[in-house]
């Protein structure tokens, strides 16, 4: 079997209402899908996380010419070759995002070639469904932020979610008002994580964390800049006595990047995004690191149905570390903001019952994007 083509598809949806987080405003959602075609007619699909145009250039102009003609089953060889060929100027960011989308597509193709889901290739599914937490509660324009967030959070709880994640990063007073309003709306039993998207210095993050901890926090995500591992360590040391876990890693990539988070032990929860950290190939390596260092994995997921399907395959196969009579938790991040690329790309997917999302059991990723389905959003 040989690869005959690597194609990219940019999808775009213009939002009815823009929303913001600590760094910028979104007015549209985009996704870059990667399709690998083999000479026997099989195709595999993947998705890159990050800027679609930049990632498209990496996949189309850097990865594509180097892998056409190669055997798509030699995924590890292809991964290492592309990583080594871009090491001098890559190592994370768009180069690894491009490699990630290609890697996901190769695993999808491999699963289809063997007639098994990717979870089987990753070691075998331990579960057939995964609990999702609702990501939402972004900032909107027009004031009354706290009451709007509270209403949104209550809506998710009404939908059956038992855990939610909200945005912070507006400054101490506004963030605390929002967190308190959301906690009041969801009651004491729903898990509530906050995500600053690296908006704070360590000092400011600790100040917010100490005040917000009173409300009961599941975790505090990306409190400081991804480069600031000392800051992460300071925040973790200050908030650990309050029972607040620190999460990070959605901006990090490969075993090398996550090695540093593990060795420094500056986070409790590692959050690789399969579309940014190096695909399933790197995901397995990061999972091995997490297990060896005794840290928990909470993969970051933000994208189309392809990214969600990849996350489900990965989560289903995550090893039980350390293992117990009652299985450990595995959580799917399920963004709930307006995005038809996630909810309408594949009819009937994701299949959710309350907080539980079914792991697709068909070959590969278990979903099959079709060009005619992509058409409404194709750029
Ligand atoms: Mg985040």
Coordinates of C-alpha atoms and ligand atoms in Angstrom, one line a residue:
X1 CA 0.0 0.0 0.0
X2 CA 1.3 3.5 -0.9
X3 CA 0.1 7.0 -0.3
X4 CA -1.0 8.7 -3.5
X5 CA -2.3 12.0 -2.2
X6 CA -2.4 14.3 0.9
X7 CA -5.2 16.9 0.7
X8 CA -6.3 19.6 3.0
X9 CA -9.8 21.0 3.4
X10 CA -10.4 24.3 5.2
X11 CA -13.9 24.7 6.7
X12 CA -15.3 27.9 8.0
X13 CA -18.5 28.9 9.8
X14 CA -19.4 32.5 10.6
X15 CA -20.8 32.8 14.1
X16 CA -24.2 34.3 14.7
X17 CA -22.8 36.0 17.8
X18 CA -19.1 36.5 18.4
X19 CA -17.6 35.3 21.7
X20 CA -14.4 36.0 23.5
X21 CA -11.9 34.5 25.9
X22 CA -8.9 36.1 27.7
X23 CA -6.9 36.5 24.5
X24 CA -9.2 37.5 21.6
X25 CA -12.7 37.4 20.1
X26 CA -14.0 34.7 17.8
X27 CA -16.2 35.7 14.9
X28 CA -15.9 32.5 13.1
X29 CA -14.9 28.9 13.6
X30 CA -12.5 27.2 11.3
X31 CA -11.1 23.7 11.0
X32 CA -8.4 22.2 8.8
X33 CA -9.1 18.6 7.8
X34 CA -6.4 16.4 6.4
X35 CA -7.2 13.5 4.0
X36 CA -4.6 10.9 3.1
X37 CA -5.5 8.6 0.1
X38 CA -3.8 5.3 -0.6
X39 CA -3.5 3.5 -3.9
X40 CA -6.0 0.8 -2.8
X41 CA -8.7 3.6 -2.6
X42 CA -8.7 3.8 1.3
X43 CA -8.7 7.3 2.8
X44 CA -7.8 8.5 6.3
X45 CA -8.9 11.7 7.9
X46 CA -7.2 13.9 10.5
X47 CA -7.5 17.5 11.8
X48 CA -5.0 20.1 12.9
X49 CA -5.4 22.4 15.9
X50 CA -4.6 26.1 15.4
X51 CA -4.4 28.5 12.5
X52 CA -6.0 26.7 9.5
X53 CA -4.1 28.6 6.8
X54 CA -0.7 28.1 8.4
X55 CA -1.4 24.5 9.2
X56 CA -2.6 23.9 5.6
X57 CA 0.7 25.2 4.2
X58 CA 2.6 22.8 6.5
X59 CA 0.5 19.8 5.5
X60 CA 0.3 20.6 1.8
X61 CA 3.8 21.9 1.2
X62 CA 6.0 20.3 3.8
X63 CA 4.4 17.0 4.8
X64 CA 2.6 16.0 1.5
X65 CA 5.6 15.9 -0.8
X66 CA 7.6 13.9 1.7
X67 CA 5.0 11.2 2.3
X68 CA 3.4 10.6 -1.1
X69 CA 4.7 7.2 -2.3
X70 CA 5.4 5.9 1.2
X71 CA 3.6 3.0 2.9
X72 CA 1.0 4.6 5.1
X73 CA 1.3 1.7 7.6
X74 CA 4.8 2.9 8.6
X75 CA 3.3 5.6 10.8
X76 CA 6.2 5.8 13.3
X77 CA 8.8 6.0 10.5
X78 CA 6.8 8.8 8.8
X79 CA 6.3 10.7 12.1
X80 CA 10.0 10.6 13.1
X81 CA 11.1 11.5 9.6
X82 CA 8.9 14.6 9.4
X83 CA 9.8 15.7 13.0
X84 CA 13.5 15.3 12.3
X85 CA 13.2 17.1 9.0
X86 CA 11.6 20.1 10.7
X87 CA 13.5 20.0 14.0
X88 CA 15.7 23.0 13.3
X89 CA 12.7 25.3 13.0
X90 CA 9.7 23.3 14.2
X91 CA 9.4 21.1 17.4
X92 CA 6.0 22.6 18.3
X93 CA 3.4 25.0 16.9
X94 CA 2.3 24.8 13.3
X95 CA 4.9 22.2 12.2
X96 CA 3.8 19.7 14.8
X97 CA 0.1 20.6 14.3
X98 CA 0.5 19.8 10.6
X99 CA 2.3 16.6 11.5
X100 CA -0.5 15.9 14.0
X101 CA -3.3 16.1 11.4
X102 CA -1.4 13.8 9.1
X103 CA -0.7 11.3 11.9
X104 CA -4.4 11.1 12.9
X105 CA -5.2 10.5 9.2
X106 CA -2.7 7.7 9.0
X107 CA -4.1 6.0 12.1
X108 CA -7.6 6.3 10.7
X109 CA -6.4 4.8 7.4
X110 CA -4.6 2.0 9.3
X111 CA -7.7 1.2 11.2
X112 CA -9.8 1.0 8.1
X113 CA -7.2 -1.2 6.4
X114 CA -7.4 -3.7 9.3
X115 CA -11.1 -3.3 9.9
X116 CA -10.7 -2.2 13.5
X117 CA -11.3 1.1 15.4
X118 CA -8.2 3.2 16.2
X119 CA -8.8 2.4 19.9
X120 CA -7.9 -1.2 19.1
X121 CA -4.6 -0.1 17.5
X122 CA -3.8 2.1 20.6
X123 CA -4.0 -1.0 22.8
X124 CA -7.7 -1.7 23.0
X125 CA -10.8 0.2 24.2
X126 CA -11.4 -0.1 28.0
X127 CA -14.8 1.6 27.7
X128 CA -17.5 2.1 25.1
X129 CA -18.6 5.5 26.3
X130 CA -16.8 8.5 27.9
X131 CA -18.2 11.2 30.2
X132 CA -18.0 14.7 28.8
X133 CA -17.7 18.0 30.5
X134 CA -19.3 21.0 28.9
X135 CA -16.8 23.7 27.8
X136 CA -18.5 27.0 27.3
X137 CA -19.2 30.2 29.2
X138 CA -17.1 32.4 27.0
X139 CA -17.4 36.2 27.2
X140 CA -20.1 38.0 25.2
X141 CA -20.7 41.6 24.4
X142 CA -23.4 43.7 25.9
X143 CA -22.9 43.5 29.6
X144 CA -24.7 41.4 32.3
X145 CA -21.9 38.9 31.9
X146 CA -22.4 37.1 35.2
X147 CA -26.1 36.5 34.8
X148 CA -25.6 35.3 31.2
X149 CA -22.9 32.9 32.2
X150 CA -25.0 31.6 35.1
X151 CA -27.9 31.0 32.7
X152 CA -25.6 29.2 30.2
X153 CA -24.2 27.0 33.0
X154 CA -27.6 26.0 34.2
X155 CA -28.6 25.1 30.7
X156 CA -25.7 22.6 30.5
X157 CA -26.7 21.1 33.8
X158 CA -30.2 20.8 32.5
X159 CA -28.8 18.9 29.5
X160 CA -27.3 16.3 31.9
X161 CA -23.7 17.4 32.2
X162 CA -22.2 16.9 35.6
X163 CA -19.1 19.0 35.0
X164 CA -18.6 22.4 33.3
X165 CA -15.7 24.6 32.4
X166 CA -15.9 28.4 32.2
X167 CA -13.6 31.2 31.1
X168 CA -11.8 33.6 33.4
X169 CA -9.1 36.2 32.6
X170 CA -11.0 39.5 32.9
X171 CA -9.4 40.5 36.2
X172 CA -10.0 39.6 39.8
X173 CA -13.3 41.4 40.4
X174 CA -15.1 40.4 37.2
X175 CA -13.8 36.8 37.3
X176 CA -14.9 36.3 40.9
X177 CA -18.3 37.7 40.2
X178 CA -18.7 35.4 37.2
X179 CA -17.4 32.3 39.1
X180 CA -19.7 33.0 42.1
X181 CA -22.7 33.5 39.8
X182 CA -22.0 30.3 37.9
X183 CA -21.6 28.3 41.2
X184 CA -24.8 29.7 42.5
X185 CA -26.6 28.6 39.3
X186 CA -25.2 25.0 39.2
X187 CA -25.3 24.2 42.9
X188 CA -22.6 22.6 45.0
X189 CA -22.5 19.1 43.3
X190 CA -21.6 20.0 39.7
X191 CA -17.9 20.2 39.0
X192 CA -16.6 23.6 37.9
X193 CA -13.3 24.2 36.2
X194 CA -11.9 27.6 35.3
X195 CA -9.7 28.4 32.3
X196 CA -7.6 31.5 32.1
X197 CA -5.9 30.7 28.7
X198 CA -2.7 32.0 30.2
X199 CA -4.0 35.5 31.0
X200 CA -2.2 35.9 34.3
X201 CA 1.1 36.4 36.1
X202 CA 1.7 33.8 38.8
X203 CA 0.9 36.4 41.4
X204 CA -2.4 37.3 39.8
X205 CA -3.3 33.7 39.2
X206 CA -2.7 32.8 42.9
X207 CA -4.8 35.7 44.0
X208 CA -7.8 34.6 41.8
X209 CA -7.2 31.0 42.7
X210 CA -7.3 31.6 46.5
X211 CA -10.5 33.6 46.3
X212 CA -12.2 31.3 43.8
X213 CA -11.2 28.1 45.6
X214 CA -13.9 28.9 48.2
X215 CA -16.4 28.2 45.4
X216 CA -15.0 24.7 44.9
X217 CA -12.9 24.4 41.8
X218 CA -12.4 21.2 39.9
X219 CA -9.2 22.6 38.3
X220 CA -7.6 25.9 37.2
X221 CA -6.5 25.6 33.6
X222 CA -3.6 27.5 32.0
X223 CA -3.3 30.1 34.8
X224 CA 0.0 31.4 33.4
X225 CA 1.9 31.5 30.1
X226 CA 2.9 28.1 28.7
X227 CA 6.6 29.1 28.7
X228 CA 6.4 30.0 32.4
X229 CA 7.0 26.7 34.1
X230 CA 8.3 28.4 37.3
X231 CA 5.0 30.3 37.4
X232 CA 3.1 27.1 37.0
X233 CA 5.0 25.6 39.9
X234 CA 4.4 28.7 42.1
X235 CA 0.6 28.6 41.3
X236 CA 0.4 24.8 42.0
X237 CA 2.3 25.2 45.3
X238 CA 0.0 28.0 46.5
X239 CA -3.3 26.4 45.5
X240 CA -2.6 22.7 46.3
X241 CA -3.5 23.3 50.0
X242 CA -6.8 24.7 48.8
X243 CA -7.5 21.5 46.9
X244 CA -7.3 23.2 43.4
X245 CA -5.7 21.1 40.7
X246 CA -3.6 22.8 38.1
X247 CA -4.1 21.9 34.4
X248 CA -2.0 22.8 31.4
X249 CA -0.6 21.6 28.1
X250 CA -3.0 22.5 25.3
X251 CA -0.2 24.7 23.8
X252 CA 2.4 22.1 24.4
X253 CA 3.6 19.4 21.9
X254 CA 5.4 16.1 21.7
X255 CA 7.0 13.9 24.4
X256 CA 9.7 16.5 24.7
X257 CA 7.4 19.3 25.7
X258 CA 5.3 17.1 28.1
X259 CA 8.5 15.7 29.6
X260 CA 9.3 19.1 31.0
X261 CA 5.8 19.5 32.5
X262 CA 6.3 16.1 34.1
X263 CA 9.8 16.5 35.4
X264 CA 9.0 19.9 36.9
X265 CA 5.8 18.5 38.3
X266 CA 4.2 21.9 37.9
X267 CA 0.7 20.6 36.8
X268 CA -1.6 18.0 38.1
X269 CA -3.5 17.4 34.8
X270 CA -1.8 17.1 31.4
X271 CA -3.9 18.4 28.5
X272 CA -2.4 17.4 25.2
X273 CA -4.5 18.2 22.1
X274 CA -4.1 15.4 19.6
X275 CA -4.3 17.9 16.7
X276 CA -1.4 19.9 18.2
X277 CA 0.8 17.6 20.3
X278 CA 1.7 15.2 17.5
X279 CA -1.4 13.0 16.8
X280 CA -2.0 9.5 18.3
X281 CA 1.7 8.7 18.0
X282 CA 2.7 11.4 20.3
X283 CA -0.5 10.9 22.4
X284 CA 0.6 7.4 23.3
X285 CA 4.0 8.6 24.3
X286 CA 2.6 11.4 26.4
X287 CA 0.2 9.0 28.1
X288 CA 3.2 6.8 28.9
X289 CA 4.9 9.8 30.5
X290 CA 1.8 10.7 32.5
X291 CA 1.5 7.2 33.8
X292 CA 5.2 7.0 34.7
X293 CA 5.1 10.3 36.5
X294 CA 1.8 9.7 38.2
X295 CA -0.1 12.5 36.5
X296 CA -3.6 12.5 35.1
X297 CA -4.4 13.1 31.4
X298 CA -7.3 15.4 30.4
X299 CA -6.9 15.8 26.7
X300 CA -7.8 19.2 25.2
X301 CA -10.3 19.0 22.4
X302 CA -11.4 22.0 20.3
X303 CA -12.5 21.5 16.7
X304 CA -14.7 19.6 14.3
X305 CA -16.3 16.2 14.5
X306 CA -13.0 14.7 13.4
X307 CA -11.1 16.1 16.4
X308 CA -13.9 14.8 18.7
X309 CA -13.8 11.3 17.2
X310 CA -10.0 11.2 17.6
X311 CA -10.3 12.3 21.2
X312 CA -12.9 9.5 21.9
X313 CA -10.7 6.8 20.4
X314 CA -7.8 8.0 22.5
X315 CA -9.7 8.3 25.7
X316 CA -11.3 4.9 25.3
X317 CA -7.8 3.3 25.0
X318 CA -6.1 5.3 27.8
X319 CA -4.5 2.8 30.2
X320 CA -5.7 2.6 33.7
X321 CA -3.0 4.1 35.8
X322 CA -2.6 3.0 38.6
X323 CA -5.7 0.8 38.2
X324 CA -8.4 0.1 40.8
X325 CA -11.6 -1.8 41.4
X326 CA -13.5 1.4 40.5
X327 CA -12.1 2.5 37.1
X328 CA -10.4 5.9 37.0
X329 CA -12.1 8.8 35.4
X330 CA -11.6 9.7 31.7
X331 CA -13.1 13.0 30.6
X332 CA -14.0 14.2 27.1
X333 CA -13.8 17.9 26.6
X334 CA -17.0 18.7 24.7
X335 CA -17.1 22.3 23.6
X336 CA -20.8 23.5 23.5
X337 CA -20.4 26.8 21.8
X338 CA -22.0 27.4 18.4
X339 CA -20.2 25.1 15.9
X340 CA -21.9 23.1 13.1
X341 CA -18.5 21.8 12.1
X342 CA -18.6 19.7 15.3
X343 CA -22.4 18.9 15.4
X344 CA -23.5 18.7 11.8
X345 CA -20.5 17.4 9.8
X346 CA -21.3 13.7 10.6
X347 CA -25.0 12.9 10.9
X348 CA -25.7 11.5 14.3
X349 CA -22.3 12.3 15.7
X350 CA -21.3 12.9 18.5
X351 CA -23.8 10.5 20.0
X352 CA -24.5 11.9 23.5
X353 CA -26.9 10.6 26.2
X354 CA -26.8 13.1 29.1
X355 CA -23.1 13.5 29.8
X356 CA -22.1 10.2 28.2
X357 CA -20.7 10.2 24.6
X358 CA -20.5 6.9 22.7
X359 CA -17.1 5.9 21.4
X360 CA -17.5 5.1 17.7
X361 CA -16.9 1.4 17.1
X362 CA -16.5 1.4 13.3
X363 CA -13.1 1.1 11.6
X364 CA -10.5 3.9 12.1
X365 CA -11.9 6.9 13.8
X366 CA -15.4 5.4 13.3
X367 CA -16.7 8.3 11.3
X368 CA -16.5 9.0 7.6
X369 CA -16.6 12.7 6.4
X370 CA -17.9 13.0 2.9
X371 CA -17.1 15.8 0.6
X372 CA -20.7 16.6 -0.1
X373 CA -21.2 17.0 3.7
X374 CA -18.2 19.4 3.9
X375 CA -19.5 21.5 1.1
X376 CA -21.6 24.1 3.1
X377 CA -18.4 25.2 5.0
X378 CA -15.7 24.5 2.5
X379 CA -13.5 27.6 1.9
Ligands
LIG1 MG1 -8.1 25.7 27.7

